Amino acid sequence: MSPITIPPLSEDLESVLIDADTIQRKVSDLSRRISEDYKDSDGLVVVSVLKGAFMFTADLCRQLSVPHTVDFIALSSYGNRDYSSGNVRLIMDVRENLADKDVLIVEDILDSGHTLSYLVRNFTARQPSSLKTAALVSKPDRLLTDVKLDYLGFEIPDVWVVGYGLDYAEQHRTLPYIAVMNRT
Ligand code: IMP
Ligand code: MG
């Protein structure tokens, strides 16, 4: 594992919920499982949901042992930061044609599930040969949709987390660990 200098916890963060080593071990596990599941695939396209999934995607794909390409999509759900309105908007689409490809959507976190549910519907219409979903983190207590995850890193309680791609108002995205925001 490459040496990472762990930055100290800033004042607006309450505690580290998932440390960097634990994340890296989980990402390696997921990568192994995905490599095994797609060993016979002849066209895996990993679609990373910006911005939150950029770090997870980079670490995950670096360890995949099957041929794959990476593409990016950007979405936003407008409304208050604390809950998803369900109005998901496409900001930037993937460049690749997904028809007849094995598509794996990589998300940072599943909250209400509206974002992933929108993506699954949108991508299904493009007729991929298969479509699966991965998320690093899920908050099962907040889930409002019946969207299913094929690969999941961690289940966490209903708290706002930052780091490893996740932000609060664009802050803390590049921390190597996942931390809980202070409520005060
Ligand atoms: P959903 O559509 O409600 O599932 O929300 C998904 C999006 O909300 C995620 O992709 C994140 O961008 C954002 N989000 C939800 N919970 C958190 C959190 O605890 N920290 C940072 N971003 C979050
Ligand atoms: Mg996201």
Short mmCIF file of C-alpha atoms and ligand atoms in Angstrom, two decimals:
data_model
loop_
_atom_site.label_atom_id
_atom_site.label_comp_id
_atom_site.label_asym_id
_atom_site.label_seq_id
_atom_site.Cartn_x
_atom_site.Cartn_y
_atom_site.Cartn_z
CA MET A 1 0.00 0.00 0.00
CA SER A 2 1.34 3.46 -0.83
CA PRO A 3 2.22 5.58 2.20
CA ILE A 4 -0.43 8.21 2.86
CA THR A 5 0.11 11.02 5.33
CA ILE A 6 -3.08 11.24 7.34
CA PRO A 7 -4.13 14.86 7.88
CA PRO A 8 -5.34 15.71 11.40
CA LEU A 9 -9.05 16.06 12.07
CA SER A 10 -10.17 19.65 11.53
CA GLU A 11 -12.46 21.39 14.01
CA ASP A 12 -15.65 20.97 12.00
CA LEU A 13 -15.26 17.20 12.01
CA GLU A 14 -16.50 15.14 14.92
CA SER A 15 -14.70 11.82 14.44
CA VAL A 16 -13.20 9.44 11.92
CA LEU A 17 -15.85 6.88 11.02
CA ILE A 18 -13.85 4.72 8.57
CA ASP A 19 -10.06 5.04 8.57
CA ALA A 20 -7.91 5.00 5.45
CA ASP A 21 -6.58 1.45 5.91
CA THR A 22 -10.08 0.06 6.42
CA ILE A 23 -11.25 1.80 3.24
CA GLN A 24 -8.28 0.49 1.25
CA ARG A 25 -8.84 -3.09 2.43
CA LYS A 26 -12.53 -2.90 1.50
CA VAL A 27 -11.78 -1.42 -1.92
CA SER A 28 -9.32 -4.27 -2.58
CA ASP A 29 -11.99 -6.82 -1.61
CA LEU A 30 -14.55 -5.21 -3.90
CA SER A 31 -12.05 -5.02 -6.73
CA ARG A 32 -11.26 -8.72 -6.39
CA ARG A 33 -14.97 -9.63 -6.42
CA ILE A 34 -15.65 -7.44 -9.45
CA SER A 35 -12.64 -8.89 -11.32
CA GLU A 36 -13.93 -12.40 -10.62
CA ASP A 37 -17.50 -11.58 -11.68
CA TYR A 38 -16.43 -9.95 -14.96
CA LYS A 39 -13.65 -12.36 -15.92
CA ASP A 40 -15.58 -13.47 -19.02
CA SER A 41 -16.76 -10.01 -20.03
CA ASP A 42 -15.63 -8.54 -23.30
CA GLY A 43 -16.53 -4.95 -22.61
CA LEU A 44 -16.75 -3.68 -19.03
CA VAL A 45 -17.47 0.03 -18.77
CA VAL A 46 -17.06 1.51 -15.30
CA VAL A 47 -19.20 4.64 -14.99
CA SER A 48 -18.12 6.87 -12.13
CA VAL A 49 -20.65 9.32 -10.74
CA LEU A 50 -18.97 12.71 -10.27
CA LYS A 51 -17.80 14.25 -8.18
CA GLY A 52 -18.16 12.06 -5.12
CA ALA A 53 -17.04 8.74 -6.61
CA PHE A 54 -13.79 9.94 -8.19
CA MET A 55 -11.47 8.63 -5.48
CA PHE A 56 -13.30 5.34 -4.97
CA THR A 57 -13.31 4.77 -8.73
CA ALA A 58 -9.59 5.51 -9.06
CA ASP A 59 -8.61 3.10 -6.27
CA LEU A 60 -11.08 0.43 -7.38
CA CYS A 61 -10.10 0.45 -11.06
CA ARG A 62 -6.38 0.46 -10.31
CA GLN A 63 -6.80 -2.99 -8.83
CA LEU A 64 -9.17 -4.51 -11.41
CA SER A 65 -7.56 -7.42 -13.20
CA VAL A 66 -10.07 -7.46 -16.08
CA PRO A 67 -9.98 -5.18 -19.13
CA HIS A 68 -12.23 -2.17 -18.65
CA THR A 69 -12.76 1.43 -19.65
CA VAL A 70 -13.75 4.29 -17.36
CA ASP A 71 -16.30 6.97 -18.10
CA PHE A 72 -17.83 9.73 -16.02
CA ILE A 73 -21.28 11.16 -15.51
CA ALA A 74 -22.34 14.18 -13.46
CA LEU A 75 -25.74 14.56 -11.89
CA SER A 76 -27.27 16.89 -9.41
CA SER A 77 -30.36 16.64 -7.32
CA TYR A 78 -31.51 20.07 -6.40
CA GLY A 79 -33.00 21.01 -3.09
CA ASN A 80 -31.68 21.17 0.43
CA ARG A 81 -28.30 19.54 1.08
CA ASP A 82 -29.76 17.29 3.79
CA TYR A 83 -32.27 15.45 1.69
CA SER A 84 -32.59 14.59 -1.94
CA SER A 85 -35.58 16.14 -3.67
CA GLY A 86 -35.83 13.25 -6.08
CA ASN A 87 -35.45 15.71 -8.98
CA VAL A 88 -32.27 14.37 -10.48
CA ARG A 89 -30.74 16.39 -13.31
CA LEU A 90 -28.14 15.23 -15.83
CA ILE A 91 -25.25 17.73 -15.88
CA MET A 92 -22.76 15.80 -18.02
CA ASP A 93 -23.38 12.52 -19.82
CA VAL A 94 -20.96 9.65 -20.49
CA ARG A 95 -19.18 9.71 -23.84
CA GLU A 96 -19.29 5.99 -24.48
CA ASN A 97 -22.15 4.20 -26.14
CA LEU A 98 -23.38 1.77 -23.49
CA ALA A 99 -25.33 -0.52 -25.82
CA ASP A 100 -24.19 -4.16 -25.58
CA LYS A 101 -21.62 -3.35 -22.90
CA ASP A 102 -21.34 -4.64 -19.35
CA VAL A 103 -21.91 -1.47 -17.37
CA LEU A 104 -20.96 -0.98 -13.72
CA ILE A 105 -22.17 2.23 -12.06
CA VAL A 106 -19.85 3.40 -9.28
CA GLU A 107 -21.43 5.73 -6.73
CA ASP A 108 -19.96 7.27 -3.60
CA ILE A 109 -22.91 6.95 -1.24
CA LEU A 110 -26.49 5.75 -1.27
CA ASP A 111 -28.75 8.04 0.71
CA SER A 112 -32.38 8.24 -0.49
CA GLY A 113 -31.35 6.22 -3.54
CA HIS A 114 -32.97 8.70 -5.96
CA THR A 115 -29.71 9.35 -7.85
CA LEU A 116 -28.88 5.69 -8.41
CA SER A 117 -32.48 4.84 -9.21
CA TYR A 118 -32.51 7.56 -11.89
CA LEU A 119 -29.24 6.25 -13.34
CA VAL A 120 -30.44 2.67 -13.47
CA ARG A 121 -33.58 3.73 -15.34
CA ASN A 122 -31.66 6.02 -17.68
CA PHE A 123 -28.96 3.42 -18.47
CA THR A 124 -31.41 0.54 -18.87
CA ALA A 125 -32.96 2.48 -21.76
CA ARG A 126 -29.57 2.43 -23.52
CA GLN A 127 -29.69 -1.38 -23.67
CA PRO A 128 -26.41 -2.46 -22.07
CA SER A 129 -25.83 -6.22 -22.06
CA SER A 130 -25.70 -6.03 -18.25
CA LEU A 131 -26.01 -3.32 -15.61
CA LYS A 132 -24.72 -3.49 -12.04
CA THR A 133 -24.25 -1.01 -9.25
CA ALA A 134 -21.55 -0.35 -6.66
CA ALA A 135 -21.40 2.14 -3.80
CA LEU A 136 -18.76 2.61 -1.16
CA VAL A 137 -21.21 3.65 1.53
CA SER A 138 -24.93 3.24 2.18
CA LYS A 139 -27.25 4.74 4.79
CA PRO A 140 -29.99 2.09 4.97
CA ASP A 141 -32.10 4.17 7.40
CA ARG A 142 -32.51 6.88 4.74
CA LEU A 143 -33.32 4.74 1.72
CA LEU A 144 -36.57 5.75 -0.01
CA THR A 145 -36.29 3.71 -3.19
CA ASP A 146 -35.99 0.03 -3.95
CA VAL A 147 -32.72 0.39 -5.85
CA LYS A 148 -30.38 -2.58 -5.36
CA LEU A 149 -26.62 -2.56 -4.90
CA ASP A 150 -24.54 -5.39 -6.31
CA TYR A 151 -21.41 -4.24 -4.47
CA LEU A 152 -21.35 -2.30 -1.22
CA GLY A 153 -18.45 -1.24 0.97
CA PHE A 154 -19.97 -0.08 4.25
CA GLU A 155 -23.34 0.53 5.88
CA ILE A 156 -23.36 3.60 8.13
CA PRO A 157 -25.92 5.31 10.38
CA ASP A 158 -27.82 8.46 9.39
CA VAL A 159 -24.97 10.98 9.71
CA TRP A 160 -23.38 13.41 7.24
CA VAL A 161 -19.99 12.11 6.24
CA VAL A 162 -17.12 13.70 4.32
CA GLY A 163 -13.79 12.56 2.89
CA TYR A 164 -12.67 9.99 0.32
CA GLY A 165 -14.60 11.90 -2.35
CA LEU A 166 -17.53 13.00 -0.19
CA ASP A 167 -17.99 16.67 0.57
CA TYR A 168 -19.91 19.19 2.55
CA ALA A 169 -20.23 22.36 0.43
CA GLU A 170 -17.19 21.15 -1.59
CA GLN A 171 -15.04 20.88 1.54
CA HIS A 172 -13.11 17.83 2.80
CA ARG A 173 -13.39 15.80 -0.42
CA THR A 174 -9.74 14.80 -0.54
CA LEU A 175 -9.34 13.39 2.97
CA PRO A 176 -8.11 9.77 2.78
CA TYR A 177 -10.60 8.71 5.49
CA ILE A 178 -14.35 9.15 6.01
CA ALA A 179 -15.31 11.43 8.90
CA VAL A 180 -18.54 12.59 10.51
CA MET A 181 -19.37 16.32 10.35
CA ASN A 182 -19.95 18.21 13.56
CA ARG A 183 -23.62 18.97 14.05
CA THR A 184 -22.91 22.29 15.79
P1 IMP B 1 -29.42 10.10 -2.98
O1 IMP B 1 -29.85 10.43 -4.35
O2 IMP B 1 -30.32 10.67 -1.91
O3 IMP B 1 -29.13 8.63 -2.74
O4 IMP B 1 -28.10 10.90 -2.68
C1 IMP B 1 -27.00 10.64 -3.30
C2 IMP B 1 -26.02 11.81 -3.31
O5 IMP B 1 -26.15 12.73 -2.19
C3 IMP B 1 -24.69 11.16 -3.13
O6 IMP B 1 -24.19 10.72 -4.37
C4 IMP B 1 -23.89 12.27 -2.52
O7 IMP B 1 -23.38 13.10 -3.53
C5 IMP B 1 -24.87 13.03 -1.66
N1 IMP B 1 -24.80 12.60 -0.25
C6 IMP B 1 -25.72 11.89 0.45
N2 IMP B 1 -25.32 11.69 1.72
C7 IMP B 1 -24.10 12.27 1.83
C8 IMP B 1 -23.16 12.40 2.92
O8 IMP B 1 -23.33 11.93 4.07
N3 IMP B 1 -22.03 13.10 2.63
C9 IMP B 1 -21.76 13.63 1.41
N4 IMP B 1 -22.60 13.52 0.37
C10 IMP B 1 -23.77 12.85 0.57
MG MG B 2 -22.71 11.27 -5.53
#
